[in-house]
Short mmCIF file of C-alpha atoms and ligand atoms in Angstrom, two decimals:
data_model
loop_
_atom_site.label_atom_id
_atom_site.label_comp_id
_atom_site.label_asym_id
_atom_site.label_seq_id
_atom_site.Cartn_x
_atom_site.Cartn_y
_atom_site.Cartn_z
CA MET A 1 -61.67 -5.85 24.47
CA LYS A 2 -58.68 -3.97 23.13
CA ILE A 3 -55.52 -3.69 25.27
CA LEU A 4 -52.76 -1.27 24.36
CA THR A 5 -49.45 -2.47 25.79
CA ILE A 6 -46.63 0.03 26.24
CA VAL A 7 -43.08 -1.35 26.25
CA GLY A 8 -39.75 0.36 25.85
CA ALA A 9 -37.07 -1.25 27.97
CA ARG A 10 -35.56 -4.69 28.43
CA PRO A 11 -37.33 -5.71 31.66
CA GLN A 12 -40.66 -4.68 30.15
CA PHE A 13 -40.18 -7.00 27.19
CA VAL A 14 -39.85 -9.94 29.59
CA LYS A 15 -42.93 -8.94 31.59
CA ALA A 16 -45.03 -8.13 28.51
CA ALA A 17 -44.07 -11.44 26.87
CA ILE A 18 -45.60 -13.34 29.76
CA VAL A 19 -48.84 -11.35 29.82
CA SER A 20 -49.09 -11.42 25.99
CA ARG A 21 -49.07 -15.23 26.12
CA GLU A 22 -52.17 -15.15 28.30
CA ILE A 23 -53.83 -12.51 26.12
CA LYS A 24 -53.34 -14.72 23.07
CA LYS A 25 -55.15 -17.59 24.86
CA LYS A 26 -58.34 -15.52 25.21
CA ASN A 27 -59.99 -14.90 21.88
CA LYS A 28 -62.08 -12.01 23.18
CA LEU A 29 -58.91 -10.01 23.86
CA TYR A 30 -56.95 -8.09 21.27
CA GLU A 31 -53.53 -6.58 22.00
CA VAL A 32 -51.84 -3.65 20.29
CA ILE A 33 -48.14 -3.28 21.13
CA VAL A 34 -46.47 0.12 21.28
CA HIS A 35 -42.65 0.18 21.43
CA THR A 36 -41.51 3.56 22.68
CA GLY A 37 -37.92 2.97 21.56
CA GLN A 38 -36.29 3.59 24.93
CA HIS A 39 -34.12 0.50 24.30
CA PHE A 40 -33.84 0.06 20.60
CA ASP A 41 -30.77 -1.85 19.41
CA ARG A 42 -30.63 -5.55 18.65
CA SER A 43 -29.01 -6.68 21.90
CA MET A 44 -31.38 -4.66 24.07
CA SER A 45 -34.62 -5.07 22.14
CA GLU A 46 -34.97 -7.13 18.97
CA ILE A 47 -33.54 -10.28 20.49
CA PHE A 48 -36.21 -10.19 23.22
CA PHE A 49 -39.01 -10.01 20.68
CA GLN A 50 -37.55 -13.05 18.90
CA ASP A 51 -36.59 -15.19 21.92
CA LEU A 52 -39.73 -14.48 23.91
CA GLU A 53 -42.05 -14.71 20.91
CA ILE A 54 -43.62 -11.29 21.36
CA SER A 55 -45.53 -10.07 18.30
CA GLU A 56 -43.90 -7.32 16.26
CA PRO A 57 -44.79 -3.91 17.70
CA ASP A 58 -47.78 -2.31 15.97
CA HIS A 59 -46.33 1.14 16.63
CA ASN A 60 -42.66 2.09 16.90
CA LEU A 61 -42.24 5.53 18.40
CA GLY A 62 -38.45 5.71 18.12
CA VAL A 63 -37.89 7.88 21.19
CA ASN A 64 -34.41 7.39 22.60
CA ARG A 65 -31.11 8.99 23.58
CA LEU A 66 -32.76 11.99 25.23
CA SER A 67 -32.73 13.49 28.71
CA HIS A 68 -35.45 12.31 31.10
CA GLY A 69 -37.70 15.30 30.50
CA ALA A 70 -37.34 15.30 26.72
CA MET A 71 -37.80 11.54 26.52
CA THR A 72 -40.91 11.47 28.70
CA GLY A 73 -42.35 14.50 26.90
CA GLN A 74 -41.87 13.06 23.43
CA MET A 75 -43.31 9.72 24.47
CA LEU A 76 -46.32 11.43 25.99
CA GLU A 77 -47.06 13.27 22.77
CA LYS A 78 -46.60 10.22 20.55
CA ILE A 79 -48.49 7.80 22.79
CA GLU A 80 -51.41 10.22 22.93
CA LYS A 81 -51.66 10.11 19.13
CA VAL A 82 -51.62 6.31 19.13
CA ILE A 83 -54.31 6.14 21.81
CA LEU A 84 -56.51 8.52 19.85
CA THR A 85 -56.16 6.31 16.77
CA GLU A 86 -56.49 2.96 18.49
CA ARG A 87 -59.09 3.87 21.16
CA PRO A 88 -58.22 0.94 23.46
CA ASP A 89 -60.27 -0.17 26.47
CA TRP A 90 -57.14 -0.44 28.59
CA VAL A 91 -53.59 0.85 28.51
CA LEU A 92 -51.27 -1.66 30.16
CA VAL A 93 -47.98 -0.38 31.56
CA TYR A 94 -45.14 -2.25 33.27
CA GLY A 95 -42.54 -1.41 35.87
CA ASP A 96 -40.99 1.98 36.46
CA THR A 97 -39.44 3.49 33.34
CA ASN A 98 -40.16 6.73 31.49
CA SER A 99 -42.26 4.65 29.07
CA THR A 100 -44.38 3.49 32.01
CA LEU A 101 -45.08 7.00 33.23
CA ALA A 102 -45.67 8.46 29.76
CA GLY A 103 -48.09 5.65 28.86
CA ALA A 104 -50.07 6.00 32.07
CA LEU A 105 -50.26 9.79 31.86
CA ALA A 106 -51.26 9.91 28.18
CA ALA A 107 -54.03 7.36 28.78
CA LYS A 108 -55.38 8.89 31.96
CA LYS A 109 -55.72 12.33 30.41
CA LEU A 110 -57.76 10.78 27.61
CA HIS A 111 -59.94 8.95 30.17
CA ILE A 112 -58.67 5.54 29.11
CA ARG A 113 -58.30 3.05 31.94
CA VAL A 114 -54.76 2.31 33.08
CA ALA A 115 -53.48 -0.99 34.48
CA HIS A 116 -50.05 -1.02 36.13
CA VAL A 117 -48.15 -4.27 36.44
CA GLU A 118 -45.55 -4.20 39.26
CA ALA A 119 -47.42 -1.63 41.31
CA GLY A 120 -46.68 -0.64 44.90
CA LEU A 121 -42.92 -1.06 44.83
CA ARG A 122 -40.93 1.54 46.71
CA SER A 123 -37.23 2.05 47.34
CA PHE A 124 -38.07 5.13 49.44
CA ASN A 125 -35.29 6.94 47.59
CA ILE A 126 -37.12 9.70 45.77
CA THR A 127 -33.97 10.81 43.94
CA MET A 128 -34.16 7.67 41.76
CA PRO A 129 -35.91 8.29 38.42
CA GLU A 130 -37.56 4.88 38.78
CA GLU A 131 -39.06 5.80 42.16
CA ILE A 132 -40.59 8.97 40.75
CA ASN A 133 -42.05 7.02 37.82
CA ARG A 134 -43.49 4.34 40.12
CA ILE A 135 -45.20 6.69 42.53
CA LEU A 136 -46.78 8.83 39.82
CA THR A 137 -47.89 5.88 37.71
CA ASP A 138 -49.48 4.12 40.69
CA ARG A 139 -51.39 7.23 41.68
CA ILE A 140 -53.19 7.52 38.33
CA SER A 141 -53.76 3.83 37.63
CA ASP A 142 -57.20 2.22 37.83
CA LEU A 143 -56.04 -1.34 38.33
CA LEU A 144 -52.80 -1.96 40.22
CA PHE A 145 -51.17 -5.38 40.14
CA CYS A 146 -48.79 -5.80 43.06
CA PRO A 147 -46.15 -8.51 42.87
CA THR A 148 -45.77 -8.99 46.65
CA GLU A 149 -47.46 -8.49 49.99
CA ILE A 150 -45.01 -5.69 50.84
CA ALA A 151 -45.97 -3.83 47.66
CA LEU A 152 -49.63 -4.23 48.57
CA SER A 153 -49.08 -2.89 52.07
CA ASN A 154 -47.15 0.11 50.66
CA LEU A 155 -50.27 1.10 48.73
CA GLU A 156 -52.46 0.60 51.78
CA LYS A 157 -50.17 2.82 53.85
CA GLU A 158 -50.23 5.52 51.16
CA GLY A 159 -54.04 5.61 51.29
CA PHE A 160 -54.81 3.97 47.94
CA LYS A 161 -58.02 2.53 49.44
CA ASP A 162 -59.48 6.02 49.16
CA PHE A 163 -58.29 6.71 45.61
CA GLY A 164 -61.09 4.89 43.76
CA CYS A 165 -58.74 2.31 42.22
CA LYS A 166 -58.45 -1.45 42.66
CA PHE A 167 -55.26 -3.11 43.83
CA GLU A 168 -54.36 -6.70 44.47
CA ASN A 169 -51.38 -9.01 44.92
CA VAL A 170 -51.27 -11.30 41.90
CA GLY A 171 -47.64 -12.42 42.29
CA ASP A 172 -44.81 -11.49 40.02
CA VAL A 173 -44.84 -11.92 36.24
CA MET A 174 -41.05 -12.30 36.39
CA GLN A 175 -41.61 -15.51 38.38
CA ASP A 176 -43.87 -16.74 35.57
CA ALA A 177 -41.14 -15.83 33.06
CA ALA A 178 -38.39 -17.64 34.95
CA LEU A 179 -40.47 -20.83 35.14
CA ILE A 180 -41.43 -20.77 31.45
CA PHE A 181 -38.30 -19.43 29.75
CA GLY A 182 -35.85 -20.98 32.24
CA GLN A 183 -36.57 -24.30 30.52
CA LYS A 184 -35.38 -22.85 27.23
CA ALA A 185 -32.12 -21.41 28.62
CA LYS A 186 -29.19 -21.39 26.18
CA SER A 187 -25.52 -20.69 26.78
CA PRO A 188 -24.08 -17.44 25.40
CA GLU A 189 -21.30 -18.10 22.89
CA SER A 190 -19.15 -15.52 24.66
CA LEU A 191 -19.13 -17.47 27.95
CA LYS A 192 -15.58 -18.64 28.73
CA PHE A 193 -16.03 -20.14 32.22
CA ASN A 194 -17.84 -23.09 33.78
CA ASP A 195 -17.57 -21.70 37.31
CA PHE A 196 -18.37 -18.05 37.60
CA ALA A 197 -20.35 -15.34 39.33
CA LEU A 198 -22.77 -13.20 37.32
CA CYS A 199 -22.81 -9.43 37.59
CA THR A 200 -24.93 -6.66 36.07
CA ILE A 201 -24.59 -2.90 36.61
CA HIS A 202 -26.75 -0.31 34.93
CA ARG A 203 -28.45 1.93 37.53
CA GLU A 204 -27.79 5.61 36.97
CA GLU A 205 -26.97 6.08 40.65
CA ASN A 206 -23.95 3.77 40.07
CA THR A 207 -23.02 4.36 36.44
CA ASP A 208 -23.23 8.14 36.55
CA ASN A 209 -21.28 8.49 39.78
CA LYS A 210 -17.59 8.24 38.97
CA LYS A 211 -16.56 7.43 42.54
CA LYS A 212 -19.12 4.66 42.95
CA LEU A 213 -18.46 3.14 39.53
CA THR A 214 -14.69 3.10 40.11
CA SER A 215 -15.15 1.50 43.52
CA ILE A 216 -17.44 -1.21 42.08
CA LEU A 217 -14.98 -1.96 39.25
CA LYS A 218 -12.06 -2.24 41.66
CA ALA A 219 -14.09 -4.55 43.88
CA LEU A 220 -15.10 -6.74 40.93
CA THR A 221 -11.53 -6.96 39.69
CA GLU A 222 -10.33 -8.09 43.12
CA ALA A 223 -13.27 -10.44 43.68
CA SER A 224 -12.75 -12.04 40.27
CA GLN A 225 -9.42 -13.41 41.54
CA ILE A 226 -11.47 -15.56 43.96
CA LEU A 227 -14.01 -16.67 41.33
CA PRO A 228 -14.29 -15.31 37.76
CA ILE A 229 -17.05 -12.79 37.15
CA VAL A 230 -19.08 -12.55 33.93
CA LEU A 231 -20.61 -9.16 33.29
CA PRO A 232 -22.98 -8.54 30.34
CA LEU A 233 -22.39 -4.87 29.80
CA HIS A 234 -25.33 -2.46 29.52
CA PRO A 235 -24.65 0.20 26.83
CA ARG A 236 -24.77 3.06 29.34
CA THR A 237 -22.31 1.32 31.67
CA LYS A 238 -20.00 0.66 28.74
CA ILE A 239 -19.91 4.36 27.86
CA ARG A 240 -19.30 5.41 31.48
CA ILE A 241 -16.52 2.87 31.96
CA LYS A 242 -14.81 4.17 28.83
CA GLU A 243 -15.20 7.73 30.12
CA ILE A 244 -13.42 6.93 33.37
CA GLY A 245 -10.74 5.10 31.40
CA TYR A 246 -11.01 1.75 33.13
CA ASN A 247 -8.98 -1.03 31.53
CA PHE A 248 -11.41 -3.63 30.15
CA LYS A 249 -8.89 -6.49 30.24
CA GLN A 250 -8.66 -6.97 33.99
CA GLY A 251 -8.03 -10.35 35.67
CA ALA A 252 -10.92 -12.73 35.55
CA LEU A 253 -13.54 -10.04 35.13
CA SER A 254 -15.12 -10.85 31.80
CA PHE A 255 -17.18 -8.16 30.08
CA ILE A 256 -19.52 -9.54 27.43
CA GLU A 257 -22.15 -7.92 25.22
CA PRO A 258 -25.69 -7.75 26.66
CA VAL A 259 -27.36 -11.14 26.26
CA GLY A 260 -30.92 -12.13 25.37
CA TYR A 261 -33.24 -13.39 28.08
CA LEU A 262 -32.72 -17.09 27.28
CA GLU A 263 -28.96 -16.62 27.60
CA MET A 264 -29.46 -14.62 30.76
CA ALA A 265 -31.50 -17.52 32.13
CA TYR A 266 -28.55 -19.81 31.39
CA LEU A 267 -26.13 -17.52 33.22
CA LEU A 268 -28.49 -17.30 36.20
CA LYS A 269 -28.97 -21.06 36.28
CA ASN A 270 -25.28 -21.84 36.07
CA CYS A 271 -23.58 -19.14 38.11
CA GLN A 272 -22.54 -19.54 41.73
CA LEU A 273 -23.48 -16.09 42.93
CA VAL A 274 -25.11 -12.93 41.58
CA LEU A 275 -23.96 -9.32 42.02
CA THR A 276 -26.27 -6.66 40.69
CA ASP A 277 -27.85 -3.26 41.00
CA SER A 278 -30.82 -4.35 38.85
CA GLY A 279 -34.24 -4.83 40.36
CA GLY A 280 -35.21 -7.70 38.11
CA VAL A 281 -31.96 -9.58 38.45
CA GLN A 282 -32.19 -9.60 42.28
CA LYS A 283 -35.43 -11.53 42.00
CA GLU A 284 -34.17 -13.75 39.22
CA ALA A 285 -31.24 -14.75 41.44
CA TYR A 286 -33.84 -16.04 43.91
CA PHE A 287 -35.93 -17.77 41.20
CA PHE A 288 -32.80 -19.63 40.08
CA LYS A 289 -31.80 -20.32 43.71
CA LYS A 290 -28.71 -18.14 43.83
CA MET A 291 -27.53 -15.82 46.60
CA CYS A 292 -27.33 -12.18 45.63
CA LEU A 293 -25.18 -9.19 46.55
CA THR A 294 -26.97 -5.98 45.71
CA LEU A 295 -24.67 -3.09 44.80
CA ARG A 296 -27.02 -0.49 46.28
CA GLU A 297 -27.96 0.86 49.69
CA GLU A 298 -31.64 0.01 49.38
CA THR A 299 -33.93 -2.27 47.42
CA GLU A 300 -37.57 -2.48 46.38
CA TRP A 301 -37.41 -6.20 47.11
CA MET A 302 -37.07 -6.19 50.89
CA GLU A 303 -38.50 -9.69 51.30
CA LEU A 304 -35.30 -11.07 49.76
CA VAL A 305 -33.18 -9.23 52.32
CA GLU A 306 -35.45 -10.13 55.23
CA ASN A 307 -35.30 -13.81 54.29
CA GLY A 308 -31.51 -13.79 53.95
CA TYR A 309 -31.26 -14.36 50.18
CA ASN A 310 -30.00 -10.91 49.32
CA PHE A 311 -27.38 -8.68 50.95
CA LEU A 312 -27.36 -4.93 50.43
CA CYS A 313 -23.65 -4.28 50.17
CA GLY A 314 -23.57 -0.78 48.65
CA THR A 315 -20.57 0.22 46.58
CA ASN A 316 -17.75 0.08 49.12
CA LYS A 317 -14.92 -2.03 47.71
CA GLU A 318 -13.89 -3.81 50.95
CA ASN A 319 -17.50 -4.57 51.78
CA ILE A 320 -18.22 -6.10 48.36
CA VAL A 321 -15.10 -8.27 48.36
CA HIS A 322 -15.66 -9.37 51.97
CA LEU A 323 -19.27 -10.46 51.30
CA TYR A 324 -18.31 -12.09 47.99
CA ARG A 325 -15.76 -14.28 49.72
CA LYS A 326 -18.06 -15.00 52.67
CA LEU A 327 -21.03 -16.10 50.55
CA LEU A 328 -18.90 -18.30 48.32
CA ASN A 329 -17.54 -20.08 51.40
CA GLU A 330 -20.93 -20.69 52.96
CA GLN A 331 -23.06 -23.81 52.55
CA PRO A 332 -25.71 -23.42 49.82
CA ARG A 333 -29.04 -22.33 51.32
CA ASP A 334 -32.46 -23.87 50.90
CA PHE A 335 -34.64 -21.74 48.67
CA GLU A 336 -38.02 -22.64 50.01
CA GLY A 337 -41.29 -20.80 49.83
CA ASN A 338 -43.01 -18.72 47.22
CA LEU A 339 -42.15 -15.08 47.82
CA TYR A 340 -43.35 -14.04 44.36
CA GLY A 341 -46.37 -16.25 43.79
CA ASP A 342 -46.75 -19.55 41.98
CA GLY A 343 -46.19 -18.53 38.38
CA SER A 344 -49.81 -17.62 37.66
CA ALA A 345 -49.49 -13.82 37.82
CA ALA A 346 -50.19 -13.24 34.12
CA LYS A 347 -53.30 -15.41 34.23
CA LYS A 348 -54.63 -13.45 37.23
CA ILE A 349 -53.89 -10.11 35.53
CA ILE A 350 -55.88 -11.06 32.46
CA GLU A 351 -58.82 -12.38 34.50
CA SER A 352 -58.89 -9.10 36.45
CA LEU A 353 -58.87 -6.99 33.31
CA ILE A 354 -61.72 -9.01 31.87
CA ASN A 355 -63.78 -8.91 35.05
CA TYR A 356 -63.15 -5.27 36.00
N1 UDP B 1 -31.27 -9.04 31.18
C1 UDP B 1 -31.00 -9.70 30.00
N2 UDP B 1 -29.75 -9.58 29.45
C2 UDP B 1 -28.76 -8.84 30.03
C3 UDP B 1 -29.04 -8.20 31.25
C4 UDP B 1 -30.32 -8.30 31.79
O1 UDP B 1 -31.85 -10.39 29.48
O2 UDP B 1 -27.67 -8.76 29.47
C5 UDP B 1 -32.63 -9.17 31.73
C6 UDP B 1 -32.66 -9.60 33.18
O3 UDP B 1 -32.54 -10.98 33.29
C7 UDP B 1 -34.02 -9.07 33.62
C8 UDP B 1 -34.13 -7.81 32.86
O4 UDP B 1 -33.26 -7.90 31.74
O5 UDP B 1 -35.04 -9.94 33.24
C9 UDP B 1 -33.72 -6.74 33.83
O6 UDP B 1 -33.37 -5.67 33.23
P1 UDP B 1 -32.48 -4.55 33.87
O7 UDP B 1 -31.49 -5.15 34.78
O8 UDP B 1 -32.01 -3.79 32.69
O9 UDP B 1 -33.54 -3.65 34.63
P2 UDP B 1 -34.23 -3.57 36.03
O10 UDP B 1 -34.73 -4.92 36.43
O11 UDP B 1 -33.26 -3.02 37.01
O12 UDP B 1 -35.36 -2.61 35.82
#
């Protein structure tokens, strides 16, 4: 059985690495990797292939630095050509990026079966590009792998039972990744602190909104006086910060280059608190038993909020600083339970593909 895996962005490399490991264990499966090029430089791509031992991509499409429409359109055209050449049994897509949507759409139109890993997630904010990609990809997938019970119930509520597809909760491949690669964590050379909070910002809704980005930066600068903050800087955020003319050398707010996943695992393991607008990093905070402040108004990962591990604090400066101080002063919490499965998501995905 031939599986065509579409990857293009950082979080997909982590997810695909985990599933690829399982594929390699089954000799009746053969994987072809297509890199769309959405993230393409060393710090955002190459390092993941090395650290996470993903095979070199079989096809590099080189689509990047374009508007959403142009990017998705070009990917669609190029992925279609690859599918026609490779004729896979399945196209496997991950998450919620333009690469995800383009891969699913190209395959479906050629009557190739589509499997979506991380299906059923909803922020219920249809202005987010990721939300649009998720909803459309889910609707045309044949096999939908939900990471949580909430994701599964979202699909039930949207009537997926009547859409002729199969969906199941297999747990989260990111949980598998944290368990496996967490053991190989390595410290980034650029890390200057022993005690620190970890922050990431890259969502368009924050980076491309001058008011919100300025408010977040002011909050981080003030909060870093309480405990230093380390912030691996996403290329888009770096550009936007430069555009608004924010001084990079502020207090104990330490901007570093984006790090590879093994270094990220080290930062997650060793930080005292996480602040983020990333989907993946909210969960990883939980996997590494850290409290999380989410710099957004909503999240796809409601179970973290409902269980008190994650606080939606938006982008208001006072609110962020207040919650930062409060959480640092509180007793560490117990991180019990298994909100995202037991680390066997990839194994279940592969079994389902084989037995479809
Ligand atoms: N990540 C990383 N290095 C960084 C920042 C993030 O390895 O400098 C990892 C992070 O741990 C997670 C994934 O990239 O596994 C998440 O990517 P991102 O925050 O870009 O996207 P999202 O999860 O919001 O889709």
